[in-house]
Short mmCIF file of C-alpha atoms in Angstrom, two decimals:
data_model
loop_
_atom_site.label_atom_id
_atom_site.label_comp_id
_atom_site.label_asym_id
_atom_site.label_seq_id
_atom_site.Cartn_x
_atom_site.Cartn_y
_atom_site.Cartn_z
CA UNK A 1 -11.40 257.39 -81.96
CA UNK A 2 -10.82 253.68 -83.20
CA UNK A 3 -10.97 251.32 -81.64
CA UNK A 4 -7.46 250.17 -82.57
CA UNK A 5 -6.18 253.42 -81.23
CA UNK A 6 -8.33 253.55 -77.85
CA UNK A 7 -6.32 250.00 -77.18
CA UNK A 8 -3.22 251.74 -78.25
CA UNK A 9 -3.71 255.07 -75.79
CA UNK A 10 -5.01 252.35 -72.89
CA UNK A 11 -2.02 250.29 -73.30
CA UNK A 12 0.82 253.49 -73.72
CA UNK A 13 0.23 253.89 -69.57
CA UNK A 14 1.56 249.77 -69.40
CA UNK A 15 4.41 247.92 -68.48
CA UNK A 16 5.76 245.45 -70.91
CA UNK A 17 4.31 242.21 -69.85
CA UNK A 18 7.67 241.02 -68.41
CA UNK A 19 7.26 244.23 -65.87
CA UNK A 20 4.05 243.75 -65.27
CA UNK A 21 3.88 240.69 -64.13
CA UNK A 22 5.55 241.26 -60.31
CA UNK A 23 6.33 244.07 -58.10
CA UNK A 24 9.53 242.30 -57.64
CA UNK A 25 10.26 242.06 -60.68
CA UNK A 26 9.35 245.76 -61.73
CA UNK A 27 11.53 246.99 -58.67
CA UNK A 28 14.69 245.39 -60.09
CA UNK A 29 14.28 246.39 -63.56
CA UNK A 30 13.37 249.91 -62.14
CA UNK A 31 17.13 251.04 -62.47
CA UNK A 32 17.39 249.80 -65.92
CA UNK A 33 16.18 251.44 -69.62
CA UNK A 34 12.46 250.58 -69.96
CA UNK A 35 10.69 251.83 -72.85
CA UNK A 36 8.55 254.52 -73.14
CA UNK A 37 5.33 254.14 -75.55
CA UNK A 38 5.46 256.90 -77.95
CA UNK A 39 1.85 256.92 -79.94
CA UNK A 40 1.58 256.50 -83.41
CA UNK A 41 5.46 256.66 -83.73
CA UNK A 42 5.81 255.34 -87.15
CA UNK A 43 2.77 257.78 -88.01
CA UNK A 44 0.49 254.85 -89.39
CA UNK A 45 -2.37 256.36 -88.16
CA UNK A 46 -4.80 257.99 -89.47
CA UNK A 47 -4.90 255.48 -91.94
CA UNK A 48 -4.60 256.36 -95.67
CA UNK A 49 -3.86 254.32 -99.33
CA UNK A 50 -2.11 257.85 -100.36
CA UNK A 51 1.45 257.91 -101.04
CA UNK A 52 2.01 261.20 -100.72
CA UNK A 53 2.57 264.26 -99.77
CA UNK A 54 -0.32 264.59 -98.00
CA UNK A 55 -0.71 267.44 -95.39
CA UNK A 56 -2.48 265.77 -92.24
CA UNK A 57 -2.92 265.85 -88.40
CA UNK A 58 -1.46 262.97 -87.14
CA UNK A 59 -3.30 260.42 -84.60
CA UNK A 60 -1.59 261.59 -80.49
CA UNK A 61 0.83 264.45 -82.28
CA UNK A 62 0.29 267.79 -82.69
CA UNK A 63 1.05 270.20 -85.87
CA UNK A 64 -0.21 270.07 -89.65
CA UNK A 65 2.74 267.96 -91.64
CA UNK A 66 3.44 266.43 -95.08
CA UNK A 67 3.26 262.56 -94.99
CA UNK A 68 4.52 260.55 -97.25
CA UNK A 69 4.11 256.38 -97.43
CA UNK A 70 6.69 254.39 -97.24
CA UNK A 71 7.47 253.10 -100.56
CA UNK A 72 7.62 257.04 -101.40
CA UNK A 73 9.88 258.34 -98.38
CA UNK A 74 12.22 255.60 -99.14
CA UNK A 75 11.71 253.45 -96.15
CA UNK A 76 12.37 249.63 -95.84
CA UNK A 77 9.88 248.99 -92.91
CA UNK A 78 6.62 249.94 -92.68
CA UNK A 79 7.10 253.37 -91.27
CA UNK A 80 5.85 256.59 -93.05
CA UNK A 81 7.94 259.41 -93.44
CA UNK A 82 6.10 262.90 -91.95
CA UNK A 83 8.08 266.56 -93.71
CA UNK A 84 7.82 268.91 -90.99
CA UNK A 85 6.94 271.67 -93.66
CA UNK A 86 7.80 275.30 -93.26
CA UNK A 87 9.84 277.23 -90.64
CA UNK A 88 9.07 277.29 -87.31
CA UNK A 89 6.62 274.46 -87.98
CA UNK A 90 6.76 271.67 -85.40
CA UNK A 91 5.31 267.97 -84.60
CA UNK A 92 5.47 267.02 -80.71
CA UNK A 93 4.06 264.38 -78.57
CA UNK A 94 3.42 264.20 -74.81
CA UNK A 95 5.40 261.30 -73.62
CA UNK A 96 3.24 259.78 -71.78
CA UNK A 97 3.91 258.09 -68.18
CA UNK A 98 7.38 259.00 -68.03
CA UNK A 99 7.85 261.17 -64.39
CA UNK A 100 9.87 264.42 -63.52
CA UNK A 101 13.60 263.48 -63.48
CA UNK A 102 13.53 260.72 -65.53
CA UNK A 103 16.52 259.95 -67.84
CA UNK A 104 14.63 260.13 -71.37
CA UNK A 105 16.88 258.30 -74.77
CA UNK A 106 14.89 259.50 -77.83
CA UNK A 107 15.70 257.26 -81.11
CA UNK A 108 14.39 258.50 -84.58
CA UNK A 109 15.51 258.58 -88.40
CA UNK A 110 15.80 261.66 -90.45
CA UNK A 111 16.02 262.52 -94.31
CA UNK A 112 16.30 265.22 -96.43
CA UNK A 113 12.70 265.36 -98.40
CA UNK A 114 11.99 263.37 -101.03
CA UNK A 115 9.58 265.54 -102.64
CA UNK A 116 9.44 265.80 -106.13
CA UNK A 117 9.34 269.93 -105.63
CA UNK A 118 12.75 270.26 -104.28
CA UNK A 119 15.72 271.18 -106.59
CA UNK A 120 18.72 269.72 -105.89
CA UNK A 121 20.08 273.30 -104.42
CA UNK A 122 17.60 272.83 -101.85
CA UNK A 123 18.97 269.65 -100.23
CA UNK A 124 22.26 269.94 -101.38
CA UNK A 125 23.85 270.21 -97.99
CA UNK A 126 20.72 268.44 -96.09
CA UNK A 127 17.79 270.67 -94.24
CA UNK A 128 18.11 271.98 -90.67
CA UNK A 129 15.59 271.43 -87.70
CA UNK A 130 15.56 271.23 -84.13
CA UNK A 131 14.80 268.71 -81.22
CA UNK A 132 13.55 269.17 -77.60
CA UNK A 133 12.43 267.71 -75.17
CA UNK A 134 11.09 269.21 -71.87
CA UNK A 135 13.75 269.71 -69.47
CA UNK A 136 16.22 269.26 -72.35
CA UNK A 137 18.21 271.61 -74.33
CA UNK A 138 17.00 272.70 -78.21
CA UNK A 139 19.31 270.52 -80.12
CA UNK A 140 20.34 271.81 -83.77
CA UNK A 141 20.52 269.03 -86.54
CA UNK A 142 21.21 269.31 -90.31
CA UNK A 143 19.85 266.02 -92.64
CA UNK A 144 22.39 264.26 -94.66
CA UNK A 145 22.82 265.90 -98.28
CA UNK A 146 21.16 264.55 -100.95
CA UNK A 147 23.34 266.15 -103.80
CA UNK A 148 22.04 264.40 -106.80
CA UNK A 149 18.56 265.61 -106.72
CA UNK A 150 16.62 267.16 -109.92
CA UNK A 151 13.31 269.41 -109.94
CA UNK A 152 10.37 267.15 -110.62
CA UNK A 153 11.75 263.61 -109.78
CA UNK A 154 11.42 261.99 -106.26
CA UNK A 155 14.02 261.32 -104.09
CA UNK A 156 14.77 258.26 -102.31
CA UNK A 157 15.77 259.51 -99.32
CA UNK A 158 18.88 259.63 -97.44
CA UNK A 159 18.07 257.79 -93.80
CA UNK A 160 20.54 258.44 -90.72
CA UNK A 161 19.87 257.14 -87.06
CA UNK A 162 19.71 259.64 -84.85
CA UNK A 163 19.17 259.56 -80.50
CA UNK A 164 18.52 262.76 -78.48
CA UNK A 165 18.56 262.18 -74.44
CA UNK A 166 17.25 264.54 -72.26
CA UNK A 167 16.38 264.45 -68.47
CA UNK A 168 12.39 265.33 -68.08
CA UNK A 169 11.99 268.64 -66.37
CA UNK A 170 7.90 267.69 -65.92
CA UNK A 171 5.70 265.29 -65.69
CA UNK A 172 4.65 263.73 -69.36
CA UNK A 173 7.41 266.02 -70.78
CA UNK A 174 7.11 267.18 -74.69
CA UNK A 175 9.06 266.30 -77.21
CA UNK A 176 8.82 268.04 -80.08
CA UNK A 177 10.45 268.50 -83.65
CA UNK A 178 10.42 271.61 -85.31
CA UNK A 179 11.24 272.95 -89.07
CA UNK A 180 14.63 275.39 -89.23
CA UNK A 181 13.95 276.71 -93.07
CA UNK A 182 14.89 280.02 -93.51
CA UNK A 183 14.09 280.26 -97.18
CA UNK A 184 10.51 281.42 -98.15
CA UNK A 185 10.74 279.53 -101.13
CA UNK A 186 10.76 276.21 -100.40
CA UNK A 187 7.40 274.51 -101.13
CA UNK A 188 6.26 272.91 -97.94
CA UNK A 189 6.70 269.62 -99.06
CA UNK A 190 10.23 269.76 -99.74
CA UNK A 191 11.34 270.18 -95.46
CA UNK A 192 13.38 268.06 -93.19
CA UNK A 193 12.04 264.55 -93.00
CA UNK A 194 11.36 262.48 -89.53
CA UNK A 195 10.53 258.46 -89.35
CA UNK A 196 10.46 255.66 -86.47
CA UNK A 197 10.42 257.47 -83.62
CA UNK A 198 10.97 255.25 -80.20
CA UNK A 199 11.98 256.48 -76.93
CA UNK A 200 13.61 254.50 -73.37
CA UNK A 201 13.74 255.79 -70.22
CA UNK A 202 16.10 255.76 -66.83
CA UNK A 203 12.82 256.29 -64.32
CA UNK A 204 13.59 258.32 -61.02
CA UNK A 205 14.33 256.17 -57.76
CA UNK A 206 11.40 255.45 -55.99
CA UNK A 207 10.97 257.76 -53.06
CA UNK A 208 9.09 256.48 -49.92
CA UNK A 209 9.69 258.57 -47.62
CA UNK A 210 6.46 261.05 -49.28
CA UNK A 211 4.07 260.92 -46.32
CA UNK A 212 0.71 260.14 -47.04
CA UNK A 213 -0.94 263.19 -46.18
CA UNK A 214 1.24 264.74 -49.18
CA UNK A 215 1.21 262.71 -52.26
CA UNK A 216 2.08 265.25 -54.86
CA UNK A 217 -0.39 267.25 -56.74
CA UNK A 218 -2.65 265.20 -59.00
CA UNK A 219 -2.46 266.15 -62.77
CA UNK A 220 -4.82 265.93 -66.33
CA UNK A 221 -4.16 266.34 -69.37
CA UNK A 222 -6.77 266.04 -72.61
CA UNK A 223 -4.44 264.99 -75.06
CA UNK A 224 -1.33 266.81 -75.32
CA UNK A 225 -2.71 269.85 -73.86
CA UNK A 226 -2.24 270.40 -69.49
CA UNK A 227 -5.33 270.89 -68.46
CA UNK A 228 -5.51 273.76 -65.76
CA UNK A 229 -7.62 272.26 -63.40
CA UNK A 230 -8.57 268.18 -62.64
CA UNK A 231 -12.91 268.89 -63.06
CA UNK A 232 -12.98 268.16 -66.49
CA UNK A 233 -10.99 265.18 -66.69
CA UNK A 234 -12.89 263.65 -63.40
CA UNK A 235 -16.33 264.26 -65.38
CA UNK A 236 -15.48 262.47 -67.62
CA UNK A 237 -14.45 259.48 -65.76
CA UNK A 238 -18.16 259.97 -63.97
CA UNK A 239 -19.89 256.90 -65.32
CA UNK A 240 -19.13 253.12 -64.47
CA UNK A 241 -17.36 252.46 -67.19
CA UNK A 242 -16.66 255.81 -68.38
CA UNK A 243 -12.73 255.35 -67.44
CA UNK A 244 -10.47 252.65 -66.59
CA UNK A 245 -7.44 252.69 -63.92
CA UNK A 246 -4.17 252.15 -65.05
CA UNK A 247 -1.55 251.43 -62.38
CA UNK A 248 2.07 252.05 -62.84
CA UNK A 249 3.49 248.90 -60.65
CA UNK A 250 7.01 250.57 -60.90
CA UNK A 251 6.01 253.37 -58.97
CA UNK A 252 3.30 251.06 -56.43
CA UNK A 253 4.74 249.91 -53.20
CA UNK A 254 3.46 248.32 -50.01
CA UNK A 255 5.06 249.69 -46.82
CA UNK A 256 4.66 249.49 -42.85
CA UNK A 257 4.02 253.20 -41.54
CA UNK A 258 5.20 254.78 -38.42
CA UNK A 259 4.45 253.27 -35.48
CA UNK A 260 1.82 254.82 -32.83
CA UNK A 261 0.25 254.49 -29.42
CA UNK A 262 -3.31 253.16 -29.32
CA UNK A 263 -4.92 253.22 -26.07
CA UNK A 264 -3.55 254.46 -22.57
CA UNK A 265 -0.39 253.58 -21.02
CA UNK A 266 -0.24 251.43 -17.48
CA UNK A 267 1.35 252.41 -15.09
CA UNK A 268 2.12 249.69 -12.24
CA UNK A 269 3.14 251.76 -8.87
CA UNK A 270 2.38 248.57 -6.88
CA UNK A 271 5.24 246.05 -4.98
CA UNK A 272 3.85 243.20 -7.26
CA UNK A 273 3.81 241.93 -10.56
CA UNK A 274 0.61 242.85 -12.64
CA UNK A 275 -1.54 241.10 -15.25
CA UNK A 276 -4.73 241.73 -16.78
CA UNK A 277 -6.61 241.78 -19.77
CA UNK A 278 -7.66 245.17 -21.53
CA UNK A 279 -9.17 245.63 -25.10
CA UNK A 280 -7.42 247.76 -27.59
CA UNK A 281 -9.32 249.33 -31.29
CA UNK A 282 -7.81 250.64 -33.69
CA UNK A 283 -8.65 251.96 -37.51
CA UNK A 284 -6.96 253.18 -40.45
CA UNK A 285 -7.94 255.32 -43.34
CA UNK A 286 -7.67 256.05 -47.20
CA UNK A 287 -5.75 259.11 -49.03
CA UNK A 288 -5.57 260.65 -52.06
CA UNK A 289 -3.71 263.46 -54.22
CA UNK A 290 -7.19 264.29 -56.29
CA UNK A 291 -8.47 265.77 -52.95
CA UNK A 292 -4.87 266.95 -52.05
CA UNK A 293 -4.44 268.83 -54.82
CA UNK A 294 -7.99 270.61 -54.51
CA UNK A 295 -7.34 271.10 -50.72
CA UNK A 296 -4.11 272.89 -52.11
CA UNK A 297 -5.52 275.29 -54.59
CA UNK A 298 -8.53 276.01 -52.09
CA UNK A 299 -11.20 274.69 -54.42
CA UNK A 300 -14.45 273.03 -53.91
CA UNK A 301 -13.77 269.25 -54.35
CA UNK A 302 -16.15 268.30 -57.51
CA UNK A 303 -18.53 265.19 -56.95
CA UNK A 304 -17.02 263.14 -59.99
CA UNK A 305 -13.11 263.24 -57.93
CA UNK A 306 -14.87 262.47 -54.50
CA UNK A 307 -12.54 259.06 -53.46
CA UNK A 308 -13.74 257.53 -49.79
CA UNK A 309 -10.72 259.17 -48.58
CA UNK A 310 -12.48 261.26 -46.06
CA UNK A 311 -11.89 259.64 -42.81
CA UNK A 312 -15.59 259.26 -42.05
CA UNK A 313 -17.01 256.13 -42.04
CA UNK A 314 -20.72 257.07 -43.03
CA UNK A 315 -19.32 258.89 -45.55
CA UNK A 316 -16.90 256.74 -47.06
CA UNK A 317 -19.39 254.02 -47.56
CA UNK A 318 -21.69 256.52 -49.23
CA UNK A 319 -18.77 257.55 -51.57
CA UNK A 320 -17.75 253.86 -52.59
CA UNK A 321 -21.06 253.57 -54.07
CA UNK A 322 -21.60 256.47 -55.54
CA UNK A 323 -18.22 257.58 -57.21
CA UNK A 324 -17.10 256.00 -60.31
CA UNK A 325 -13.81 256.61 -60.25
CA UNK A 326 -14.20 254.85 -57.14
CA UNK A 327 -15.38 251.67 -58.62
CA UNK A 328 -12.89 252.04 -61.14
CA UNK A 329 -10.02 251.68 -59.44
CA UNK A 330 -10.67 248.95 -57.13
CA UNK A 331 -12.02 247.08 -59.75
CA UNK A 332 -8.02 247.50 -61.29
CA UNK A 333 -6.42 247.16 -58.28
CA UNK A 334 -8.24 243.87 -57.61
CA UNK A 335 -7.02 242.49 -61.13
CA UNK A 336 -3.39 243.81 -61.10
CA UNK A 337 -2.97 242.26 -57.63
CA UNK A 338 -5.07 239.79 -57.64
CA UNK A 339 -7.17 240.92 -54.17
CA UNK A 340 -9.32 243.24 -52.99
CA UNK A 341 -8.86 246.79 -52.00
CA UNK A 342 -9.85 248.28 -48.89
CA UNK A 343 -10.68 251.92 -48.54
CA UNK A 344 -10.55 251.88 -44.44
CA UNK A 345 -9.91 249.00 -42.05
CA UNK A 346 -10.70 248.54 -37.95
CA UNK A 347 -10.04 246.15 -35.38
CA UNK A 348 -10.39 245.64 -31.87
CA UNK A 349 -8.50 242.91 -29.76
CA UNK A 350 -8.03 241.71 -26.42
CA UNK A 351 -4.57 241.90 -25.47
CA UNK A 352 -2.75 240.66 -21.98
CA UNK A 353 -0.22 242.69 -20.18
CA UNK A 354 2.05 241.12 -17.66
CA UNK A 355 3.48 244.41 -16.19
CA UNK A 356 6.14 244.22 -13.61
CA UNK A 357 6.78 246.36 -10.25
CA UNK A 358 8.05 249.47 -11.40
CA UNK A 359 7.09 249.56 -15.27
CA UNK A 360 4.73 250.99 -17.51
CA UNK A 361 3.42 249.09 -20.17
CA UNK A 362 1.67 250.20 -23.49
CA UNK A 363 0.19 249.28 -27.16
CA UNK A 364 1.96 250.44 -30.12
CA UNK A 365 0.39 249.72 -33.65
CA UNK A 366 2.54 249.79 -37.25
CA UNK A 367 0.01 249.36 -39.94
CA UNK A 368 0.57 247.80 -43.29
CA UNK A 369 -0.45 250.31 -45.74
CA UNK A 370 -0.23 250.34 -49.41
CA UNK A 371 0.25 253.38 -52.43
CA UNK A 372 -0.88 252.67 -55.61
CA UNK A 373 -0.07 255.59 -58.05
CA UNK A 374 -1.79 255.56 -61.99
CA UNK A 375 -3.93 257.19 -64.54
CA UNK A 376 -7.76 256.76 -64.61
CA UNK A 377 -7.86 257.23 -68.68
CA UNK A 378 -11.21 258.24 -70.26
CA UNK A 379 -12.56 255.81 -73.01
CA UNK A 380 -14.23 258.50 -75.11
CA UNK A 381 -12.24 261.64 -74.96
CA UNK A 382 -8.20 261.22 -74.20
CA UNK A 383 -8.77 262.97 -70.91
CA UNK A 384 -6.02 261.47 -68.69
CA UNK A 385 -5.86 261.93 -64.49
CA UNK A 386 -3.22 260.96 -62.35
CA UNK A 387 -3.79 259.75 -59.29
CA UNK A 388 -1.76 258.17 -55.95
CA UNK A 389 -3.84 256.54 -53.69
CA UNK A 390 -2.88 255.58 -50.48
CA UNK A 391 -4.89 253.20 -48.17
CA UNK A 392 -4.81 250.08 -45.28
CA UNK A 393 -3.22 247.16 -47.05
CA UNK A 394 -4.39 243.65 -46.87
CA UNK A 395 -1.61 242.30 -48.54
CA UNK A 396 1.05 242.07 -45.24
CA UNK A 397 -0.66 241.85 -41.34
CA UNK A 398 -0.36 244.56 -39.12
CA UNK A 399 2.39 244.74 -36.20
CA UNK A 400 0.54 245.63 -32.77
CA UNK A 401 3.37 245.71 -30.77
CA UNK A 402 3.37 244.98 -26.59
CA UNK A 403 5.82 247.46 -24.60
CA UNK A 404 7.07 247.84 -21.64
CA UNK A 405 9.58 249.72 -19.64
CA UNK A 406 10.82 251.60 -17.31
CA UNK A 407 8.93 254.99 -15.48
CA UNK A 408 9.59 258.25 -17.13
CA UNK A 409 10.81 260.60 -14.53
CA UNK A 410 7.13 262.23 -14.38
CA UNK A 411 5.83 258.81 -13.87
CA UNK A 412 8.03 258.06 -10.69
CA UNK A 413 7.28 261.33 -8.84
CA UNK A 414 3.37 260.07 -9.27
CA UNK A 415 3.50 256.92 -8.10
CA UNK A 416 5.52 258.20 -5.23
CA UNK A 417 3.14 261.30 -4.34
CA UNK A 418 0.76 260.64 -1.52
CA UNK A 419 -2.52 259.51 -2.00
CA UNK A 420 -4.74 262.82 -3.09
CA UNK A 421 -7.76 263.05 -0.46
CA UNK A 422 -9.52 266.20 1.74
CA UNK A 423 -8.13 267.68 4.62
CA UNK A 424 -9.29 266.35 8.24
CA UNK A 425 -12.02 268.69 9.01
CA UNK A 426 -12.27 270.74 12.63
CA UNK A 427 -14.03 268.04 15.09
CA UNK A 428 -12.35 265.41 14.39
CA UNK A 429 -12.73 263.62 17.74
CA UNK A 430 -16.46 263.94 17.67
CA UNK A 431 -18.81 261.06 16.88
CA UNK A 432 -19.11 259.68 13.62
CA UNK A 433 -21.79 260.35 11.49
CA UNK A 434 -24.38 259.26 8.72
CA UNK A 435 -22.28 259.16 5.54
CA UNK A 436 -25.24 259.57 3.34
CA UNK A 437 -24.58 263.51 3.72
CA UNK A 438 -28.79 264.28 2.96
CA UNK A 439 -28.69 261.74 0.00
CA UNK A 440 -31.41 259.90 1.76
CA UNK A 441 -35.00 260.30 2.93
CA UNK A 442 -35.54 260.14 6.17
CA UNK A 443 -37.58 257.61 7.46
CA UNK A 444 -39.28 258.70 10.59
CA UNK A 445 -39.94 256.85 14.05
CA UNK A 446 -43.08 255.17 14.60
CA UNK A 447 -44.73 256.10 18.01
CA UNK A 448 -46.61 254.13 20.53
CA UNK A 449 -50.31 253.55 21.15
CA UNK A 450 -49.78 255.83 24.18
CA UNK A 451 -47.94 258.22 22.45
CA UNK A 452 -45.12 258.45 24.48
CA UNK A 453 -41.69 257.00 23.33
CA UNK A 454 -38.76 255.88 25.31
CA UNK A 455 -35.98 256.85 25.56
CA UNK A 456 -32.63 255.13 23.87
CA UNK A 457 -29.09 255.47 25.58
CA UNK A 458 -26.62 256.39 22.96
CA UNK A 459 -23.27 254.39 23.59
CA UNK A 460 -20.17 254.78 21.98
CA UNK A 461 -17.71 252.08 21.98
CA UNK A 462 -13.81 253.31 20.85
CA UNK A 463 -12.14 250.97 18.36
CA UNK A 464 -9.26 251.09 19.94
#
């Protein structure tokens, strides 16, 4: 691949610069038409000096179709003009970074062909073909006539606008063209004619409520082909600068999670007011749909997609310097928002409770988290992965919040149950006794030169 078309695949996962710019800004717009990159739309690429018909793979579509230049298709811009040959013959495109539900506009020209083969019988009346896109239904469309049309002289084709709209029943849905000739005869250069094709899309609302422990299955694709599992496309992002990250900032967010309890709860079953000092820790962890998604399917997790999502500290150090993809999307996240990215955070703080008679005081933490959600897209082959990564957030503190309250019902009958302790055993009005209960040595008496000791009285004194 060019280099001209590896910039053109890296930036078809982009916002337009006015998007990209804020979060703020791509939130608003979010509810608006944005476009949708569609690759090599005016069929430029590969790049040739014929005019044509020429029958050729085109650069990011699939299907073998007749191109023409523009001079010879007719066209006033710089677009070529691509004959989408014989029946059942079809041209289609992955639209890439457009999401499941989203609202898809599809803008394109068509033409009857220009070829010099046709007679004018054969594009009389114009040339059927059909339009889809996934999701959408198969839309039937007839070209515009071109009546006036001899055997052996170009045409100069007969443009007409045309939009198809669809709502995207899949991720990266395709859209795809296909030939509707019936007639055997017709050369293959004399079919239906397609130029300029743009798309726009209504994206999906954002949905936050997705917990983190569920981000969606991840997906990869090599091209325009699914790919059935994620290995491949994470080996090939296994070297440092094997892939780059590409983060949708429609579709990133930051966001406080649910609050929790960290530490114990105090109780205060005394007549006076309490306060003291106690120190509460806390730490918070990455996620990730790659490992999700194998998790799901029961598979091994493969050492290229290993994230430092596991939860384990030792471990998640290890992984941040040993995974690529690792490296790779920090490194992106730290340019698209200008800071760093943490993969876990921890903290530990001394905090003073002033609990009153009656009341049970505790910690409750809300942590700032963050979800970034993109492609890592691979620099050699056109091996895509999406990813959402979810992780501690240094962009917005944390809330620890101090609460008290009033006894649960549980809490009441406690503090008003007697103190626990043994039952008074048989004896008890006889003396007391050593309390080190054989604990000790005993250390014995020393006796007299004579060896004869006296005697001690014993006298017990009631404390009365």
């Amino acid at each position: 691949m060019s280099s001209s078309l590896r910039a053109l695949a890296a930036a078809s996962l982009l916002l337009p610069a006015a998007l990209a710019g804020s979060q703020a800004t791509a939130a608003q717009a979010a509810a608006a038409s944005q476009p949708v990159d569609v690759l090599n739309g005016d069929f430029i690429y590969p790049a040739t000096t014929q005019a044509g018909p020429t029958t050729v793979g085109l650069d990011f579509w699939d299907g073998l179709n007749q191109r023409f230049s523009p001079a010879a298709s007719g066209r006033t811009d710089d677009s070529y003009g691509v004959g989408l040959d014989k029946g059942g013959n079809t041209l289609s495109q992955r639209l890439r970074g457009v999401r499941k539900g989203a609202q898809v506009t599809v803008s394109y020209e068509d033409s009857p062909s220009v070829s010099k083969d046709c007679t004018g019988e054969m594009v009389v009346n114009g040339q059927p073909y059909s339009v889809q896109g996934s999701g959408g239904a198969v839309t039937e469309i007839t070209t515009a006539g071109d009546p006036d049309r001899v055997k052996g002289k170009p045409g100069s084709g007969v443009w007409t606008k045309r939009t198809y709209a669809f709502t995207a029943n899949a991720n990266e849905p395709m859209l795809t063209f296909t030939s509707r000739l019936a007639d055997a005869k017709t050369p293959p250069a004399c079919s239906p004619m397609i130029a300029h094709v743009s798309a726009v899309e209504v994206p999906v609302p954002l949905d936050k409520t997705v917990d983190k422990t569920d981000l969606g299955r991840a997906e990869a694709f090599k091209g325009n082909e699914r790919e059935a599992t994620l290995s491949n496309a994470a080996k090939a992002c296994y070297g440092e600068n094997a892939c780059v990250f590409r983060p949708d900032f429609r579709t990133s967010f930051r966001y406080y999670d649910r609050a929790r309890v960290v530490g114990e709860a105090f109780v205060n079953c005394t007549r006076n007011a309490l306060e003291h000092t106690r120190v509460v820790s806390f730490s918070e962890r990455s996620y990730d749909s790659i490992s999700q998604t194998y998790a799901a399917d029961g598979i091994a997790l493969v050492d290229a997609a290993k994230l430092p999502t596991t939860g384990d500290r030792t471990e998640d150090e290890k992984r941040i310097k040993a995974t690529p993809i690792a490296a790779q999307f920090s490194l992106a996240y730290e340019k698209g928002w200008q800071r760093a990215w943490q993969w876990f955070s921890g903290e530990q703080r001394n905090v003073v409770e002033q609990i009153q008679p009656g009341e049970v005081s505790w910690i409750e933490l809300q942590p700032s988290r963050e979800r970034v959600e993109g492609w890592f897209l691979s620099k050699k082959d056109d091996y895509r992965l999406h990813a959402v990564i979810d992780g501690p957030s240094r962009g917005v503190p944390d809330r620890l919040l101090q609460r008290t309250g009033p006894m649960a019902e549980a809490e009441k009958q406690r503090c008003a149950a007697e103190r626990p302790m043994t039952t008074t055993p048989v004896g008890a009005g006889a003396a007391a006794y050593s309390t080190d209960k054989g604990t000790r040595s005993l250390v014995p008496v020393p006796v007299p030169a004579g060896g004869r000791t006296e005697a001690r009285a014993i006298r017990t004194v009631p404390l009365s």
